[in-house]
């Protein structure tokens, strides 16, 4: 199953409330195809900032070997894009640039370097 770490300020779309959150996290850890959500993560490459995955794709064995740092959860793709827009606006207000990866990494500990933020 996928190796997931969660951002301390996890972004949630309107369709996901805090009561549903623990169930969704359990589903993502055990049976991601049944979670039925979209997962926003830090990009695993240097040229992108964030990735959006349908949870069903996290069943692939590739994600068992590649840790993902979860930034947000959304009930559908449109809501996931809305979260990216919200993060971009927050980043611009806080930093004056579009460095979302660096903005989000400021809240993370050094233990999260293996999740794609080492070079930020």
Steps between C-alpha positions, in 0.01 A plus 500: 500500500615857444731675742317821591606785725263786570570873509429649844256750344319253275283679243150356466232582244152592618371147437743348753441582862720416798269212601554330162872570505609210725296249299649633175853474642436140606361416156798661327741296713322166450290519183557825312270400214203510740581843649343677201691826542762703319835534673722808463868433560832674464633425153757227478708690246674835502310663214149470651369616834191293578341183363135395507419128510171315502534275804431188291837542328684470832442122489780469246813336643705800393353701788598234755864594436453874455389695808245772434459815706127578507416870497125474449196283437203580278178323402551560126752636252340845483522536878866389486575774248322744733738400781798563272361847426458566873859391570627719214319805643632430850851458362481825308372687808768353727803498269424723204578218256354170381736268690226276639736211569727721712203664672357163601841361596540777758244317720669160470767334707833372375370141510299570188792547264447166333153611384625718217595821678871447552600738220262786585 
